[in-house]
Amino acid sequence: GDQVEQSPSALSLHEGTGSALRCNFTTTMRAVQWFQQNSRGSLINLFYLASGTKENGRLKSTFNSKESYSTLHIRDAQLEDSGTYFCAANTGYQNFYFGKGTSLTVIP
Amino acid sequence: DMKVTQMPRYLIKRMGENVLLECGQDMSHETMYWYRQDPGLGLQLIYISYDVDSNSEGDIPKGYRVSRKKREHFSLILDSAKTNQTSVYFCASSLWDNTEVFFGKGTRLTVV
């Protein structure tokens, strides 16, 4: 089964509003990364967390290894935030496990 | 400048032809990866390389092989390409302990 369950699969936000994306893990993960895939298809690193919370501008991410989840909060959404957001987590061995992504559309 | 570079960015091949996708990184990362991305399936790991000549199959290795003769280069080879190998291929790299991973911009391969 999938080690990473990402939700929601799709999300629409009006400009200026915010929301949270979530990844739940079915096994203990050591670290998590969040990426934005933009309209050109590039995967942009947003956050890497081994624990706790990080913030960068209008984005904030939290990773709780003990409770097996991570969140990505977007506030004051802008049109350029549109894209697909992926979380990827690893157990410390070999592969990263990717969520299936959240497709975010920011509406003017 | 930390970078993962993929060449070519776009490629069209006929069924049965051989395909070589190249990837380079300038971060001296030990670990490198090849993924493919298909709509609805997310990113699937094809191969992982832990260092020169130390490669392991990922989740979907069938139809692919890899070569890593230098730490900074990792190649993906499709011998006799099939139409179902049409996809976007991403290369990535990270330090040996699988900390933060960095992706290239991808190669869009179309097999006709």
PDB file of C-alpha atoms in Angstrom:
ATOM      1  CA  GLY A   1       0.000   0.000   0.000  1.00  0.00           C
ATOM      2  CA  ASP A   2       0.913   3.638  -0.183  1.00  0.00           C
ATOM      3  CA  GLN A   3       3.190   4.893   2.542  1.00  0.00           C
ATOM      4  CA  VAL A   4       2.163   8.498   1.928  1.00  0.00           C
ATOM      5  CA  GLU A   5      -1.431   9.659   1.680  1.00  0.00           C
ATOM      6  CA  GLN A   6      -1.744  13.220   0.479  1.00  0.00           C
ATOM      7  CA  SER A   7      -4.878  15.316   0.701  1.00  0.00           C
ATOM      8  CA  PRO A   8      -6.754  16.963  -0.792  1.00  0.00           C
ATOM      9  CA  SER A   9      -6.085  15.797  -4.329  1.00  0.00           C
ATOM     10  CA  ALA A  10      -7.318  19.110  -5.698  1.00  0.00           C
ATOM     11  CA  LEU A  11      -7.936  22.522  -4.193  1.00  0.00           C
ATOM     12  CA  SER A  12      -9.195  25.873  -5.454  1.00  0.00           C
ATOM     13  CA  LEU A  13      -8.420  29.054  -3.550  1.00  0.00           C
ATOM     14  CA  HIS A  14      -9.384  32.642  -4.192  1.00  0.00           C
ATOM     15  CA  GLU A  15      -6.499  35.070  -4.216  1.00  0.00           C
ATOM     16  CA  GLY A  16      -5.706  36.263  -0.722  1.00  0.00           C
ATOM     17  CA  THR A  17      -7.119  33.248   1.048  1.00  0.00           C
ATOM     18  CA  GLY A  18      -5.300  30.288   2.515  1.00  0.00           C
ATOM     19  CA  SER A  19      -5.513  26.607   3.237  1.00  0.00           C
ATOM     20  CA  ALA A  20      -3.565  23.587   4.388  1.00  0.00           C
ATOM     21  CA  LEU A  21      -2.312  20.527   2.560  1.00  0.00           C
ATOM     22  CA  ARG A  22      -1.621  17.374   4.478  1.00  0.00           C
ATOM     23  CA  CYS A  23       0.386  14.184   4.168  1.00  0.00           C
ATOM     24  CA  ASN A  24      -0.242  11.227   6.421  1.00  0.00           C
ATOM     25  CA  PHE A  25       2.315   8.461   6.699  1.00  0.00           C
ATOM     26  CA  THR A  26       1.608   4.813   7.330  1.00  0.00           C
ATOM     27  CA  THR A  27       5.120   4.145   8.593  1.00  0.00           C
ATOM     28  CA  THR A  28       7.621   6.097  10.659  1.00  0.00           C
ATOM     29  CA  MET A  29       9.348   8.669   8.490  1.00  0.00           C
ATOM     30  CA  ARG A  30      12.628  10.365   9.309  1.00  0.00           C
ATOM     31  CA  ALA A  31      12.167  13.466   7.215  1.00  0.00           C
ATOM     32  CA  VAL A  32       9.793  15.081   4.770  1.00  0.00           C
ATOM     33  CA  GLN A  33      10.175  17.397   1.813  1.00  0.00           C
ATOM     34  CA  TRP A  34       7.598  19.554   0.074  1.00  0.00           C
ATOM     35  CA  PHE A  35       7.834  20.476  -3.589  1.00  0.00           C
ATOM     36  CA  GLN A  36       5.878  22.682  -5.926  1.00  0.00           C
ATOM     37  CA  GLN A  37       5.638  21.518  -9.522  1.00  0.00           C
ATOM     38  CA  ASN A  38       5.083  24.600 -11.614  1.00  0.00           C
ATOM     39  CA  SER A  39       3.455  25.022 -14.998  1.00  0.00           C
ATOM     40  CA  ARG A  40       6.765  24.226 -16.724  1.00  0.00           C
ATOM     41  CA  GLY A  41       6.961  20.923 -14.882  1.00  0.00           C
ATOM     42  CA  SER A  42       9.933  21.772 -12.702  1.00  0.00           C
ATOM     43  CA  LEU A  43       9.999  20.463  -9.121  1.00  0.00           C
ATOM     44  CA  ILE A  44      10.885  23.311  -6.822  1.00  0.00           C
ATOM     45  CA  ASN A  45      12.118  22.559  -3.305  1.00  0.00           C
ATOM     46  CA  LEU A  46       9.948  24.311  -0.740  1.00  0.00           C
ATOM     47  CA  PHE A  47      10.897  22.730   2.575  1.00  0.00           C
ATOM     48  CA  TYR A  48      12.986  19.962   4.037  1.00  0.00           C
ATOM     49  CA  LEU A  49      12.107  19.037   7.628  1.00  0.00           C
ATOM     50  CA  ALA A  50      13.439  16.421   9.993  1.00  0.00           C
ATOM     51  CA  SER A  51      11.141  17.766  12.714  1.00  0.00           C
ATOM     52  CA  GLY A  52       9.241  20.830  13.819  1.00  0.00           C
ATOM     53  CA  THR A  53       8.107  23.785  11.761  1.00  0.00           C
ATOM     54  CA  LYS A  54       9.664  25.956   9.081  1.00  0.00           C
ATOM     55  CA  GLU A  55       8.314  29.096   7.527  1.00  0.00           C
ATOM     56  CA  ASN A  56       9.206  30.882   4.328  1.00  0.00           C
ATOM     57  CA  GLY A  57       7.160  33.890   3.325  1.00  0.00           C
ATOM     58  CA  ARG A  58       3.559  32.843   2.894  1.00  0.00           C
ATOM     59  CA  LEU A  59       4.330  29.162   3.325  1.00  0.00           C
ATOM     60  CA  LYS A  60       4.707  27.223   6.537  1.00  0.00           C
ATOM     61  CA  SER A  61       5.328  23.521   6.995  1.00  0.00           C
ATOM     62  CA  THR A  62       5.196  21.235   9.993  1.00  0.00           C
ATOM     63  CA  PHE A  63       6.428  17.675  10.391  1.00  0.00           C
ATOM     64  CA  ASN A  64       5.311  15.505  13.289  1.00  0.00           C
ATOM     65  CA  SER A  65       7.141  12.205  13.046  1.00  0.00           C
ATOM     66  CA  LYS A  66       5.544  10.774  16.175  1.00  0.00           C
ATOM     67  CA  GLU A  67       2.023  11.338  14.878  1.00  0.00           C
ATOM     68  CA  SER A  68       3.035  10.529  11.296  1.00  0.00           C
ATOM     69  CA  TYR A  69       1.939  13.579   9.393  1.00  0.00           C
ATOM     70  CA  SER A  70       3.150  16.742   7.759  1.00  0.00           C
ATOM     71  CA  THR A  71       1.289  19.852   6.690  1.00  0.00           C
ATOM     72  CA  LEU A  72       1.922  22.698   4.287  1.00  0.00           C
ATOM     73  CA  HIS A  73       0.042  25.913   4.992  1.00  0.00           C
ATOM     74  CA  ILE A  74      -0.393  28.528   2.296  1.00  0.00           C
ATOM     75  CA  ARG A  75      -1.651  31.962   3.292  1.00  0.00           C
ATOM     76  CA  ASP A  76      -2.572  34.960   1.145  1.00  0.00           C
ATOM     77  CA  ALA A  77      -2.537  32.783  -1.965  1.00  0.00           C
ATOM     78  CA  GLN A  78      -1.281  34.377  -5.177  1.00  0.00           C
ATOM     79  CA  LEU A  79      -1.812  33.334  -8.783  1.00  0.00           C
ATOM     80  CA  GLU A  80       1.782  32.124  -9.023  1.00  0.00           C
ATOM     81  CA  ASP A  81       1.106  29.608  -6.239  1.00  0.00           C
ATOM     82  CA  SER A  82      -0.943  27.545  -8.684  1.00  0.00           C
ATOM     83  CA  GLY A  83       0.586  24.176  -9.460  1.00  0.00           C
ATOM     84  CA  THR A  84       0.860  20.730  -7.983  1.00  0.00           C
ATOM     85  CA  TYR A  85       2.313  20.256  -4.531  1.00  0.00           C
ATOM     86  CA  PHE A  86       4.006  17.036  -3.545  1.00  0.00           C
ATOM     87  CA  CYS A  87       5.264  15.767  -0.258  1.00  0.00           C
ATOM     88  CA  ALA A  88       8.024  13.168  -0.158  1.00  0.00           C
ATOM     89  CA  ALA A  89       9.173  11.358   2.952  1.00  0.00           C
ATOM     90  CA  ASN A  90      11.876   8.860   3.723  1.00  0.00           C
ATOM     91  CA  THR A  91      12.498   6.327   6.422  1.00  0.00           C
ATOM     92  CA  GLY A  92      16.232   6.906   6.284  1.00  0.00           C
ATOM     93  CA  TYR A  93      16.785   4.062   3.872  1.00  0.00           C
ATOM     94  CA  GLN A  94      16.805   4.103   0.094  1.00  0.00           C
ATOM     95  CA  ASN A  95      13.831   5.659  -1.519  1.00  0.00           C
ATOM     96  CA  PHE A  96      11.709   8.681  -0.900  1.00  0.00           C
ATOM     97  CA  TYR A  97       7.991   7.933  -0.838  1.00  0.00           C
ATOM     98  CA  PHE A  98       5.949  10.479  -2.733  1.00  0.00           C
ATOM     99  CA  GLY A  99       2.371  11.497  -2.227  1.00  0.00           C
ATOM    100  CA  LYS A 100       0.199  11.675  -5.322  1.00  0.00           C
ATOM    101  CA  GLY A 101       0.081  15.445  -5.168  1.00  0.00           C
ATOM    102  CA  THR A 102      -2.388  18.257  -4.571  1.00  0.00           C
ATOM    103  CA  SER A 103      -3.377  20.264  -7.620  1.00  0.00           C
ATOM    104  CA  LEU A 104      -3.827  23.860  -6.468  1.00  0.00           C
ATOM    105  CA  THR A 105      -5.650  26.446  -8.554  1.00  0.00           C
ATOM    106  CA  VAL A 106      -5.624  30.030  -7.365  1.00  0.00           C
ATOM    107  CA  ILE A 107      -8.591  31.966  -8.725  1.00  0.00           C
ATOM    108  CA  PRO A 108      -8.407  35.733  -9.318  1.00  0.00           C
TER     109      PRO A 108
ATOM    110  CA  ASP B   1      25.333  26.938  -7.828  1.00  0.00           C
ATOM    111  CA  MET B   2      23.676  23.677  -6.732  1.00  0.00           C
ATOM    112  CA  LYS B   3      22.207  22.082  -9.775  1.00  0.00           C
ATOM    113  CA  VAL B   4      20.953  18.861 -11.314  1.00  0.00           C
ATOM    114  CA  THR B   5      21.120  19.045 -15.093  1.00  0.00           C
ATOM    115  CA  GLN B   6      19.248  16.779 -17.451  1.00  0.00           C
ATOM    116  CA  MET B   7      19.833  16.358 -21.153  1.00  0.00           C
ATOM    117  CA  PRO B   8      18.019  16.408 -23.431  1.00  0.00           C
ATOM    118  CA  ARG B   9      14.905  18.223 -22.228  1.00  0.00           C
ATOM    119  CA  TYR B  10      12.726  16.865 -25.016  1.00  0.00           C
ATOM    120  CA  LEU B  11      13.165  13.718 -27.072  1.00  0.00           C
ATOM    121  CA  ILE B  12      11.116  11.866 -29.660  1.00  0.00           C
ATOM    122  CA  LYS B  13      12.119   8.318 -30.519  1.00  0.00           C
ATOM    123  CA  ARG B  14      10.667   5.531 -32.607  1.00  0.00           C
ATOM    124  CA  MET B  15       9.624   2.263 -31.013  1.00  0.00           C
ATOM    125  CA  GLY B  16      12.587  -0.089 -30.899  1.00  0.00           C
ATOM    126  CA  GLU B  17      15.229   2.615 -30.864  1.00  0.00           C
ATOM    127  CA  ASN B  18      17.711   2.943 -28.020  1.00  0.00           C
ATOM    128  CA  VAL B  19      17.411   5.940 -25.720  1.00  0.00           C
ATOM    129  CA  LEU B  20      20.045   7.556 -23.535  1.00  0.00           C
ATOM    130  CA  LEU B  21      19.050  10.110 -20.912  1.00  0.00           C
ATOM    131  CA  GLU B  22      21.865  11.931 -19.185  1.00  0.00           C
ATOM    132  CA  CYS B  23      21.970  13.531 -15.755  1.00  0.00           C
ATOM    133  CA  GLY B  24      24.669  15.509 -14.007  1.00  0.00           C
ATOM    134  CA  GLN B  25      24.990  17.146 -10.615  1.00  0.00           C
ATOM    135  CA  ASP B  26      27.553  19.545  -9.207  1.00  0.00           C
ATOM    136  CA  MET B  27      26.979  18.930  -5.509  1.00  0.00           C
ATOM    137  CA  SER B  28      29.175  15.832  -5.086  1.00  0.00           C
ATOM    138  CA  HIS B  29      26.081  13.949  -3.966  1.00  0.00           C
ATOM    139  CA  GLU B  30      26.597  10.240  -3.469  1.00  0.00           C
ATOM    140  CA  THR B  31      23.014   9.198  -4.141  1.00  0.00           C
ATOM    141  CA  MET B  32      21.255   9.722  -7.452  1.00  0.00           C
ATOM    142  CA  TYR B  33      17.827   8.673  -8.655  1.00  0.00           C
ATOM    143  CA  TRP B  34      15.797   8.226 -11.804  1.00  0.00           C
ATOM    144  CA  TYR B  35      12.020   8.685 -11.600  1.00  0.00           C
ATOM    145  CA  ARG B  36       9.286   8.764 -14.163  1.00  0.00           C
ATOM    146  CA  GLN B  37       6.124  10.813 -13.792  1.00  0.00           C
ATOM    147  CA  ASP B  38       2.844   9.871 -15.416  1.00  0.00           C
ATOM    148  CA  PRO B  39      -0.549  11.525 -14.934  1.00  0.00           C
ATOM    149  CA  GLY B  40      -2.375  10.071 -11.949  1.00  0.00           C
ATOM    150  CA  LEU B  41       0.575   7.938 -10.891  1.00  0.00           C
ATOM    151  CA  GLY B  42       2.863  10.519  -9.384  1.00  0.00           C
ATOM    152  CA  LEU B  43       6.585   9.910  -9.295  1.00  0.00           C
ATOM    153  CA  GLN B  44       7.773   6.334  -9.541  1.00  0.00           C
ATOM    154  CA  LEU B  45      11.330   5.289  -8.770  1.00  0.00           C
ATOM    155  CA  ILE B  46      13.094   3.448 -11.580  1.00  0.00           C
ATOM    156  CA  TYR B  47      16.631   3.122 -10.218  1.00  0.00           C
ATOM    157  CA  ILE B  48      18.686   4.455  -7.360  1.00  0.00           C
ATOM    158  CA  SER B  49      22.458   4.746  -7.293  1.00  0.00           C
ATOM    159  CA  TYR B  50      24.401   4.983  -4.042  1.00  0.00           C
ATOM    160  CA  ASP B  51      27.693   5.822  -5.715  1.00  0.00           C
ATOM    161  CA  VAL B  52      29.821   4.817  -8.700  1.00  0.00           C
ATOM    162  CA  ASP B  53      28.842   1.331  -9.910  1.00  0.00           C
ATOM    163  CA  SER B  54      26.502   0.840  -6.926  1.00  0.00           C
ATOM    164  CA  ASN B  55      23.028   0.782  -8.389  1.00  0.00           C
ATOM    165  CA  SER B  56      19.769  -0.759  -7.191  1.00  0.00           C
ATOM    166  CA  GLU B  57      16.425  -1.336  -8.804  1.00  0.00           C
ATOM    167  CA  GLY B  58      13.577   0.862  -7.746  1.00  0.00           C
ATOM    168  CA  ASP B  59       9.896   0.098  -8.045  1.00  0.00           C
ATOM    169  CA  ILE B  60       9.652  -0.074 -11.838  1.00  0.00           C
ATOM    170  CA  PRO B  61      13.046  -1.097 -13.292  1.00  0.00           C
ATOM    171  CA  LYS B  62      11.757  -3.312 -16.088  1.00  0.00           C
ATOM    172  CA  GLY B  63      12.806  -2.031 -19.498  1.00  0.00           C
ATOM    173  CA  TYR B  64      15.483   0.263 -18.105  1.00  0.00           C
ATOM    174  CA  ARG B  65      19.111   0.091 -17.123  1.00  0.00           C
ATOM    175  CA  VAL B  66      21.466   2.623 -15.658  1.00  0.00           C
ATOM    176  CA  SER B  67      25.122   3.516 -15.662  1.00  0.00           C
ATOM    177  CA  ARG B  68      27.112   5.466 -13.116  1.00  0.00           C
ATOM    178  CA  LYS B  69      30.813   5.626 -13.894  1.00  0.00           C
ATOM    179  CA  LYS B  70      31.444   8.990 -12.266  1.00  0.00           C
ATOM    180  CA  ARG B  71      29.860  10.324  -9.106  1.00  0.00           C
ATOM    181  CA  GLU B  72      28.510  13.386 -10.889  1.00  0.00           C
ATOM    182  CA  HIS B  73      26.876  11.545 -13.802  1.00  0.00           C
ATOM    183  CA  PHE B  74      23.993   9.080 -13.884  1.00  0.00           C
ATOM    184  CA  SER B  75      22.580   7.763 -17.148  1.00  0.00           C
ATOM    185  CA  LEU B  76      19.284   6.042 -17.878  1.00  0.00           C
ATOM    186  CA  ILE B  77      19.211   3.715 -20.868  1.00  0.00           C
ATOM    187  CA  LEU B  78      16.204   2.302 -22.631  1.00  0.00           C
ATOM    188  CA  ASP B  79      17.174  -0.555 -24.900  1.00  0.00           C
ATOM    189  CA  SER B  80      14.533  -0.853 -27.589  1.00  0.00           C
ATOM    190  CA  ALA B  81      12.085   1.793 -26.420  1.00  0.00           C
ATOM    191  CA  LYS B  82       8.403   0.991 -26.121  1.00  0.00           C
ATOM    192  CA  THR B  83       5.433   3.294 -26.514  1.00  0.00           C
ATOM    193  CA  ASN B  84       4.479   2.780 -22.862  1.00  0.00           C
ATOM    194  CA  GLN B  85       7.801   4.355 -21.892  1.00  0.00           C
ATOM    195  CA  THR B  86       6.494   7.700 -23.086  1.00  0.00           C
ATOM    196  CA  SER B  87       6.739   9.789 -19.942  1.00  0.00           C
ATOM    197  CA  VAL B  88       8.534  12.590 -18.176  1.00  0.00           C
ATOM    198  CA  TYR B  89      11.759  11.388 -16.607  1.00  0.00           C
ATOM    199  CA  PHE B  90      13.294  13.121 -13.616  1.00  0.00           C
ATOM    200  CA  CYS B  91      16.764  12.721 -12.249  1.00  0.00           C
ATOM    201  CA  ALA B  92      17.514  13.671  -8.658  1.00  0.00           C
ATOM    202  CA  SER B  93      20.398  13.614  -6.222  1.00  0.00           C
ATOM    203  CA  SER B  94      21.001  13.746  -2.482  1.00  0.00           C
ATOM    204  CA  LEU B  95      23.717  13.158   0.056  1.00  0.00           C
ATOM    205  CA  TRP B  96      24.494   9.556   1.110  1.00  0.00           C
ATOM    206  CA  ASP B  97      22.093   9.693   4.068  1.00  0.00           C
ATOM    207  CA  ASN B  98      19.107  10.544   1.853  1.00  0.00           C
ATOM    208  CA  THR B  99      18.626  14.015   3.236  1.00  0.00           C
ATOM    209  CA  GLU B 100      17.271  16.779   1.041  1.00  0.00           C
ATOM    210  CA  VAL B 101      16.815  15.692  -2.564  1.00  0.00           C
ATOM    211  CA  PHE B 102      17.213  17.980  -5.555  1.00  0.00           C
ATOM    212  CA  PHE B 103      15.566  17.401  -8.919  1.00  0.00           C
ATOM    213  CA  GLY B 104      16.509  18.201 -12.471  1.00  0.00           C
ATOM    214  CA  LYS B 105      14.011  19.891 -14.788  1.00  0.00           C
ATOM    215  CA  GLY B 106      12.997  16.619 -16.401  1.00  0.00           C
ATOM    216  CA  THR B 107      13.166  15.055 -19.853  1.00  0.00           C
ATOM    217  CA  ARG B 108       9.943  14.636 -21.792  1.00  0.00           C
ATOM    218  CA  LEU B 109      10.323  11.433 -23.822  1.00  0.00           C
ATOM    219  CA  THR B 110       7.848  10.482 -26.503  1.00  0.00           C
ATOM    220  CA  VAL B 111       8.116   7.054 -28.095  1.00  0.00           C
ATOM    221  CA  VAL B 112       6.153   6.763 -31.339  1.00  0.00           C
TER     222      VAL B 112
END
